């Protein structure tokens, strides 16, 4: 006897045992009650995540921006962003051709490649060492990745939770948040808004935003960014030499974030920590093509770990980082690495210079606009960020809201970068020129002292 499919379906819906021959499992009422009343699993939450304060800064800015537009939908076309440091200019033709070539090869039998070396393509590592570092480092010391931000977390995974970290205050939030996630810190101190068991290095207008690490408690790992996000300060050769020497004397490892190196125009400002004698004994450098070539969405970066750098037991730091990369990473996209090679050609370097000049011109305009209003302004010379000192007693979050509501311009409150950023506002030069010109006009009107 044949049974139609529709009949089988009806039988299955009415009584599964009619088809399978097995009666369905009966779940005890006590268990179903527990599920219905409490959907939580039996897994304990990582307590370190409970220490984190609110949301990560930039999504919080996005949330507030979205909330404003929901209340004021007519302002959607008027909104200008000087907030997150995301590039806006298109990827230049030669660099783009490298990406296209990399993708095209995958459609051919001879050009197709699958998994590659987790450390990056050999030719790209060689060109990074020769073109960007002028031979100061070796290709095997370069680890190609999907960006500096990701590498900071990988560095943290390598160091583990039994270290004390030092950060600039204010600083890029990733250094603090990843330290908290790894379990390196204690709880947040409600009085200082700082985490226990972490060294905060004050960077203020009074010390030219350069920390005096030698006067502070020793840390195992020191995170230092130059040109700096958010202050725009760029460490001079003398200052960076001082930092390297202090780390060497104290047995600290310096993690140098050089993501904004291409914006440096002052010959007395090093683009790499490895320009400093002795740095290979104490320093790691993270960098990225994000700001070089508009790769914020493409994702390509690298970390340099010198062969000379060792842990206290004499083992090579490079070997442990290599283990992290080979265990938890399958290598940067082969398409993206092809674009990275194009960045390092002579023509690609010229295109990068053009992009950087464009954004630096924006920074000059923003800085001059703020100074014309009467504000004290920092950065904007060797960096794409302008750090504006607000009138005494003015909250940076209040100023953020005021500018958003009155001028429809998104900025970043300095307090979002740590307690040391309170009283400041960060403006990003990563915006189209027309938007920067219009934003300057609006800011002059909104932030000008009231008569």
Coordinates of C-alpha atoms in Angstrom, one line a residue:
X1 CA 0.0 0.0 0.0
X2 CA 1.3 3.4 -0.9
X3 CA 0.9 6.3 1.5
X4 CA 1.0 9.8 0.0
X5 CA 3.6 12.2 1.3
X6 CA 0.9 14.6 2.5
X7 CA -0.7 11.8 4.5
X8 CA 2.7 11.0 6.1
X9 CA 3.1 14.6 7.1
X10 CA -0.4 14.7 8.7
X11 CA 0.4 11.5 10.6
X12 CA 3.7 12.9 11.8
X13 CA 2.2 16.1 13.1
X14 CA -0.6 14.3 14.8
X15 CA 1.5 11.5 16.3
X16 CA 5.3 11.2 15.7
X17 CA 5.2 7.6 16.9
X18 CA 3.0 6.7 14.1
X19 CA 5.8 7.2 11.7
X20 CA 8.9 6.5 13.8
X21 CA 7.6 3.7 15.9
X22 CA 9.0 5.5 19.0
X23 CA 7.1 7.4 21.5
X24 CA 8.4 11.0 22.1
X25 CA 10.6 11.5 25.2
X26 CA 8.7 12.9 28.1
X27 CA 10.5 15.7 30.0
X28 CA 9.8 15.7 33.7
X29 CA 7.7 18.7 34.8
X30 CA 10.3 19.8 37.2
X31 CA 12.8 20.3 34.4
X32 CA 10.3 22.0 32.1
X33 CA 9.4 24.4 34.9
X34 CA 13.0 25.3 35.4
X35 CA 13.5 26.0 31.8
X36 CA 10.4 28.1 31.5
X37 CA 11.1 30.1 34.6
X38 CA 14.8 30.5 34.2
X39 CA 16.3 30.5 30.7
X40 CA 19.9 31.1 32.1
X41 CA 22.5 28.4 31.5
X42 CA 24.5 26.8 34.2
X43 CA 27.7 28.5 33.1
X44 CA 29.2 31.2 35.4
X45 CA 29.9 34.5 33.7
X46 CA 33.5 35.6 33.4
X47 CA 33.7 38.1 36.4
X48 CA 36.1 40.3 34.6
X49 CA 33.5 41.3 32.0
X50 CA 31.3 42.5 34.9
X51 CA 34.0 45.0 35.8
X52 CA 33.8 46.8 32.5
X53 CA 32.2 50.2 32.7
X54 CA 29.2 50.6 30.4
X55 CA 29.6 50.0 26.7
X56 CA 32.8 50.5 24.6
X57 CA 33.2 54.2 23.8
X58 CA 32.6 54.2 20.0
X59 CA 29.4 52.1 20.0
X60 CA 28.1 54.3 22.8
X61 CA 28.7 57.3 20.6
X62 CA 26.8 55.5 17.8
X63 CA 24.0 54.8 20.2
X64 CA 23.6 58.4 21.3
X65 CA 23.8 59.5 17.6
X66 CA 21.0 57.0 16.7
X67 CA 18.9 58.1 19.6
X68 CA 19.2 61.8 18.5
X69 CA 18.2 60.9 15.0
X70 CA 15.2 58.9 16.2
X71 CA 14.0 62.0 18.0
X72 CA 15.0 64.3 15.2
X73 CA 14.7 62.4 11.9
X74 CA 14.7 65.6 9.9
X75 CA 18.4 66.1 10.9
X76 CA 19.6 62.9 9.2
X77 CA 21.0 64.7 6.1
X78 CA 22.5 67.5 8.2
X79 CA 24.6 65.4 10.6
X80 CA 28.4 65.6 10.2
X81 CA 30.7 63.2 12.0
X82 CA 34.0 64.4 13.5
X83 CA 33.9 61.4 15.9
X84 CA 35.3 58.0 15.3
X85 CA 38.5 57.9 13.4
X86 CA 37.2 56.1 10.4
X87 CA 38.6 57.1 7.0
X88 CA 36.3 58.4 4.3
X89 CA 38.3 58.8 1.2
X90 CA 38.2 56.0 -1.4
X91 CA 41.1 53.6 -1.7
X92 CA 43.4 55.0 -4.4
X93 CA 43.6 53.3 -7.9
X94 CA 47.0 51.6 -7.6
X95 CA 46.3 50.2 -4.2
X96 CA 42.8 49.2 -5.3
X97 CA 44.3 47.3 -8.2
X98 CA 46.3 45.2 -5.8
X99 CA 43.1 44.1 -4.1
X100 CA 41.5 43.4 -7.4
X101 CA 44.4 41.4 -8.6
X102 CA 44.4 39.4 -5.4
X103 CA 40.7 38.6 -5.8
X104 CA 41.1 37.8 -9.6
X105 CA 43.9 35.3 -9.0
X106 CA 41.5 33.2 -6.8
X107 CA 39.4 32.6 -9.9
X108 CA 42.2 30.9 -11.8
X109 CA 43.7 27.5 -11.4
X110 CA 47.3 28.8 -11.3
X111 CA 46.5 31.8 -9.1
X112 CA 44.3 30.1 -6.5
X113 CA 45.7 29.8 -3.0
X114 CA 44.0 28.5 0.2
X115 CA 45.5 28.7 3.7
X116 CA 48.7 30.7 3.9
X117 CA 51.3 31.3 6.6
X118 CA 49.7 32.5 9.8
X119 CA 52.5 35.1 10.1
X120 CA 51.8 36.5 6.7
X121 CA 53.1 36.2 3.2
X122 CA 56.9 36.2 3.0
X123 CA 57.1 38.9 0.4
X124 CA 54.8 41.2 2.4
X125 CA 56.8 40.7 5.5
X126 CA 60.0 41.5 3.6
X127 CA 58.5 44.7 2.1
X128 CA 57.2 45.9 5.5
X129 CA 60.7 45.5 6.9
X130 CA 62.5 47.2 4.0
X131 CA 60.0 49.9 2.9
X132 CA 58.5 51.0 6.2
X133 CA 61.4 50.2 8.6
X134 CA 64.3 50.8 6.3
X135 CA 66.0 47.5 7.4
X136 CA 65.7 48.3 11.2
X137 CA 63.9 45.0 11.7
X138 CA 64.0 41.6 10.1
X139 CA 61.2 40.1 8.0
X140 CA 60.8 37.2 10.4
X141 CA 60.1 39.6 13.2
X142 CA 57.0 40.8 11.4
X143 CA 53.6 39.2 12.1
X144 CA 50.9 40.2 9.5
X145 CA 47.4 40.4 10.9
X146 CA 43.9 41.8 10.5
X147 CA 44.7 45.0 12.4
X148 CA 46.4 46.6 15.3
X149 CA 43.3 46.5 17.6
X150 CA 43.1 42.7 17.2
X151 CA 46.8 42.4 17.8
X152 CA 46.6 44.3 21.1
X153 CA 44.2 41.6 22.4
X154 CA 46.6 38.9 21.1
X155 CA 49.4 40.6 22.9
X156 CA 47.3 40.6 26.0
X157 CA 46.5 36.9 25.6
X158 CA 50.2 36.2 25.4
X159 CA 51.0 38.1 28.6
X160 CA 48.1 36.6 30.5
X161 CA 46.6 37.8 33.7
X162 CA 49.6 37.8 36.0
X163 CA 51.0 41.1 34.8
X164 CA 50.5 44.8 35.7
X165 CA 49.9 47.1 32.7
X166 CA 50.5 50.8 32.5
X167 CA 48.4 53.1 30.2
X168 CA 48.4 56.7 29.3
X169 CA 45.6 58.7 30.8
X170 CA 43.8 59.6 28.6
X171 CA 44.3 56.8 26.1
X172 CA 42.7 54.6 23.5
X173 CA 40.1 52.5 25.4
X174 CA 41.3 49.1 24.0
X175 CA 44.4 49.0 26.3
X176 CA 42.4 49.3 29.5
X177 CA 39.4 47.2 28.4
X178 CA 41.5 44.2 27.2
X179 CA 43.5 44.4 30.5
X180 CA 40.3 44.2 32.4
X181 CA 39.0 41.3 30.3
X182 CA 42.2 39.3 30.8
X183 CA 41.8 39.6 34.6
X184 CA 44.9 41.8 35.2
X185 CA 43.0 44.5 37.1
X186 CA 41.0 44.8 40.3
X187 CA 37.7 46.6 40.5
X188 CA 37.0 50.1 39.4
X189 CA 37.7 52.8 42.0
X190 CA 34.6 54.9 42.3
X191 CA 36.5 57.9 43.5
X192 CA 39.2 58.0 40.7
X193 CA 37.2 56.1 38.0
X194 CA 40.4 54.0 37.5
X195 CA 40.9 50.3 37.9
X196 CA 42.9 48.9 40.8
X197 CA 46.2 47.1 39.9
X198 CA 46.7 49.2 36.8
X199 CA 49.2 52.1 36.5
X200 CA 47.7 55.2 35.0
X201 CA 50.3 57.6 33.5
X202 CA 48.9 61.2 33.5
X203 CA 49.2 62.9 30.2
X204 CA 48.3 66.6 30.6
X205 CA 48.8 69.9 28.9
X206 CA 51.3 70.7 31.7
X207 CA 53.6 67.7 30.8
X208 CA 53.0 68.1 27.0
X209 CA 50.9 64.9 27.1
X210 CA 54.1 62.8 27.7
X211 CA 54.0 60.6 30.8
X212 CA 56.7 60.5 33.5
X213 CA 56.8 56.8 33.8
X214 CA 59.9 56.9 35.9
X215 CA 58.0 58.6 38.8
X216 CA 55.2 56.1 38.8
X217 CA 54.9 52.5 40.1
X218 CA 56.6 49.9 37.9
X219 CA 54.5 48.0 35.4
X220 CA 55.3 44.8 33.5
X221 CA 53.8 46.1 30.3
X222 CA 53.6 49.7 29.2
X223 CA 51.2 50.7 26.4
X224 CA 52.3 53.9 24.6
X225 CA 50.7 55.4 21.5
X226 CA 52.5 58.1 19.4
X227 CA 51.1 60.0 17.6
X228 CA 48.6 59.7 20.3
X229 CA 44.9 58.9 20.2
X230 CA 43.1 61.0 21.5
X231 CA 45.5 63.9 22.3
X232 CA 47.3 64.2 19.0
X233 CA 50.6 64.5 20.8
X234 CA 53.7 63.0 19.1
X235 CA 56.7 62.0 21.2
X236 CA 60.0 63.5 20.2
X237 CA 63.1 61.5 19.7
X238 CA 64.4 62.6 23.1
X239 CA 61.1 61.7 24.8
X240 CA 60.9 58.3 23.2
X241 CA 64.5 57.6 24.1
X242 CA 63.7 58.4 27.7
X243 CA 60.7 56.0 27.6
X244 CA 62.8 53.2 26.2
X245 CA 65.6 53.7 28.7
X246 CA 63.2 53.8 31.6
X247 CA 61.5 50.6 30.4
X248 CA 64.9 48.9 30.1
X249 CA 66.0 50.0 33.6
X250 CA 62.8 48.8 35.1
X251 CA 62.5 45.5 33.2
X252 CA 59.3 46.6 31.5
X253 CA 58.1 45.6 28.0
X254 CA 56.9 48.6 26.0
X255 CA 54.0 48.0 23.6
X256 CA 54.3 50.9 21.1
X257 CA 51.2 51.7 19.1
X258 CA 52.3 53.4 15.8
X259 CA 49.0 53.3 13.9
X260 CA 49.3 57.0 13.1
X261 CA 52.9 57.0 12.1
X262 CA 52.3 58.1 8.5
X263 CA 50.9 61.5 9.8
X264 CA 54.3 62.4 11.2
X265 CA 55.9 65.3 9.3
X266 CA 58.4 66.5 11.9
X267 CA 61.9 64.9 11.4
X268 CA 62.4 64.9 15.2
X269 CA 59.4 62.7 15.8
X270 CA 60.2 59.0 15.2
X271 CA 57.8 56.9 13.1
X272 CA 58.9 53.7 14.8
X273 CA 60.2 52.9 18.3
X274 CA 62.9 50.9 16.6
X275 CA 64.6 54.2 15.5
X276 CA 65.6 54.4 19.2
X277 CA 68.9 52.6 20.2
X278 CA 68.2 49.7 22.4
X279 CA 64.4 49.5 21.7
X280 CA 64.7 46.0 20.3
X281 CA 65.6 44.8 23.7
X282 CA 62.4 46.1 25.3
X283 CA 59.7 46.9 22.7
X284 CA 56.9 45.5 20.7
X285 CA 55.3 47.6 17.9
X286 CA 51.8 47.3 16.5
X287 CA 50.7 49.0 13.4
X288 CA 48.1 49.0 10.7
X289 CA 47.3 49.9 7.1
X290 CA 43.9 51.3 8.3
X291 CA 44.9 54.9 8.4
X292 CA 47.7 54.5 5.8
X293 CA 45.5 53.5 2.9
X294 CA 41.9 53.6 4.0
X295 CA 41.9 49.9 5.1
X296 CA 39.7 50.4 8.1
X297 CA 37.1 48.1 6.5
X298 CA 39.6 46.0 4.5
X299 CA 41.6 45.0 7.7
X300 CA 45.3 44.6 7.5
X301 CA 48.0 45.3 10.1
X302 CA 51.1 43.9 11.6
X303 CA 53.1 43.5 14.9
X304 CA 56.8 43.6 15.2
X305 CA 58.5 41.5 17.9
X306 CA 62.2 41.6 17.8
X307 CA 64.3 38.5 18.2
X308 CA 66.2 40.2 21.1
X309 CA 63.1 40.6 23.3
X310 CA 62.9 38.0 26.1
X311 CA 60.9 37.2 29.1
X312 CA 62.5 37.1 32.5
X313 CA 63.3 33.3 32.1
X314 CA 65.2 34.0 28.9
X315 CA 62.5 32.6 26.5
X316 CA 61.8 34.5 23.4
X317 CA 58.6 36.7 23.4
X318 CA 58.4 36.2 19.6
X319 CA 58.0 32.5 20.1
X320 CA 55.0 32.9 22.4
X321 CA 53.3 35.4 20.1
X322 CA 53.9 33.1 17.2
X323 CA 52.1 30.4 19.2
X324 CA 49.1 32.7 19.7
X325 CA 49.0 33.5 16.0
X326 CA 49.3 29.9 14.8
X327 CA 46.8 28.6 17.3
X328 CA 44.1 31.3 17.1
X329 CA 44.5 32.9 13.6
X330 CA 44.6 31.5 10.1
X331 CA 46.4 34.5 8.6
X332 CA 45.2 37.7 7.0
X333 CA 43.1 37.4 3.8
X334 CA 45.3 36.6 0.8
X335 CA 43.3 39.2 -1.2
X336 CA 44.0 41.9 1.5
X337 CA 47.7 41.0 1.6
X338 CA 47.9 41.6 -2.2
X339 CA 46.5 45.1 -1.5
X340 CA 49.2 45.5 1.2
X341 CA 51.9 44.7 -1.3
X342 CA 50.5 47.4 -3.6
X343 CA 50.6 49.9 -0.7
X344 CA 54.3 49.3 -0.4
X345 CA 55.1 49.9 -4.1
X346 CA 56.5 53.3 -5.0
X347 CA 53.2 54.3 -6.6
X348 CA 51.3 53.0 -3.6
X349 CA 53.5 55.1 -1.2
X350 CA 52.7 58.2 -3.3
X351 CA 49.0 57.5 -3.0
X352 CA 49.3 57.1 0.7
X353 CA 51.1 60.4 1.0
X354 CA 48.3 62.0 -0.9
X355 CA 45.7 60.6 1.5
X356 CA 47.6 61.7 4.6
X357 CA 48.1 65.2 3.2
X358 CA 44.4 65.5 2.6
X359 CA 43.5 64.5 6.2
X360 CA 46.3 66.7 7.7
X361 CA 44.9 69.7 5.8
X362 CA 41.5 68.9 7.5
X363 CA 43.2 68.8 10.9
X364 CA 44.8 72.2 10.3
X365 CA 41.3 73.7 9.4
X366 CA 39.8 72.2 12.6
X367 CA 42.6 73.4 14.8
X368 CA 42.5 76.9 13.3
X369 CA 38.7 77.1 13.7
X370 CA 38.9 76.1 17.4
X371 CA 41.7 78.5 18.1
X372 CA 39.8 81.4 16.4
X373 CA 37.0 80.8 18.9
X374 CA 39.5 81.2 21.7
X375 CA 40.0 77.6 22.8
X376 CA 43.4 76.1 23.6
X377 CA 44.0 73.3 21.1
X378 CA 46.5 70.4 20.9
X379 CA 47.5 68.0 18.2
X380 CA 46.6 68.4 14.6
X381 CA 50.2 68.8 13.4
X382 CA 51.6 65.3 13.2
X383 CA 48.3 63.6 13.9
X384 CA 44.7 63.5 12.5
X385 CA 43.2 64.4 15.9
X386 CA 42.6 67.8 17.4
X387 CA 42.2 67.9 21.2
X388 CA 40.3 70.9 22.4
X389 CA 40.5 72.1 26.0
X390 CA 37.1 73.1 27.2
X391 CA 36.3 76.0 29.6
X392 CA 36.9 75.1 33.2
X393 CA 34.0 73.2 34.7
X394 CA 32.6 72.2 31.4
X395 CA 31.8 68.5 31.1
X396 CA 33.0 66.8 27.9
X397 CA 29.8 64.7 27.7
X398 CA 27.7 67.8 28.2
X399 CA 29.6 69.6 25.4
X400 CA 29.2 66.5 23.2
X401 CA 25.4 66.7 23.6
X402 CA 25.3 70.4 23.2
X403 CA 27.2 70.4 19.9
X404 CA 25.1 67.4 18.6
X405 CA 21.8 69.1 19.4
X406 CA 22.7 72.6 18.3
X407 CA 25.2 72.1 15.5
X408 CA 24.4 68.5 14.4
X409 CA 28.1 67.6 14.6
X410 CA 29.3 64.4 16.2
X411 CA 32.5 64.7 18.3
X412 CA 34.1 62.5 21.0
X413 CA 34.1 63.6 24.7
X414 CA 37.5 63.3 26.2
X415 CA 36.1 61.6 29.3
X416 CA 35.5 58.6 27.0
X417 CA 39.3 58.0 26.9
X418 CA 39.6 57.9 30.7
X419 CA 39.3 60.3 33.6
X420 CA 42.3 62.3 32.3
X421 CA 40.3 63.2 29.2
X422 CA 37.6 65.1 31.1
X423 CA 37.4 68.7 30.1
X424 CA 38.5 68.0 26.5
X425 CA 36.9 67.2 23.2
X426 CA 38.4 65.2 20.4
X427 CA 37.8 66.2 16.8
X428 CA 38.7 63.8 14.0
X429 CA 40.1 65.0 10.6
X430 CA 38.8 61.8 8.9
X431 CA 35.9 63.5 7.1
X432 CA 35.3 64.8 3.6
X433 CA 36.6 68.3 3.0
X434 CA 33.2 69.8 2.4
X435 CA 32.0 68.3 5.7
X436 CA 35.0 69.7 7.6
X437 CA 34.4 73.2 6.2
X438 CA 30.8 73.1 7.1
X439 CA 31.5 71.7 10.6
X440 CA 34.0 74.5 11.3
X441 CA 31.4 77.1 10.4
X442 CA 28.9 75.4 12.7
X443 CA 31.3 74.9 15.6
X444 CA 32.4 78.6 15.4
X445 CA 28.7 79.5 15.8
X446 CA 27.9 77.0 18.5
X447 CA 31.0 77.1 20.7
X448 CA 31.7 80.8 20.5
X449 CA 31.6 82.5 23.9
X450 CA 28.1 84.0 24.5
X451 CA 28.1 87.8 24.8

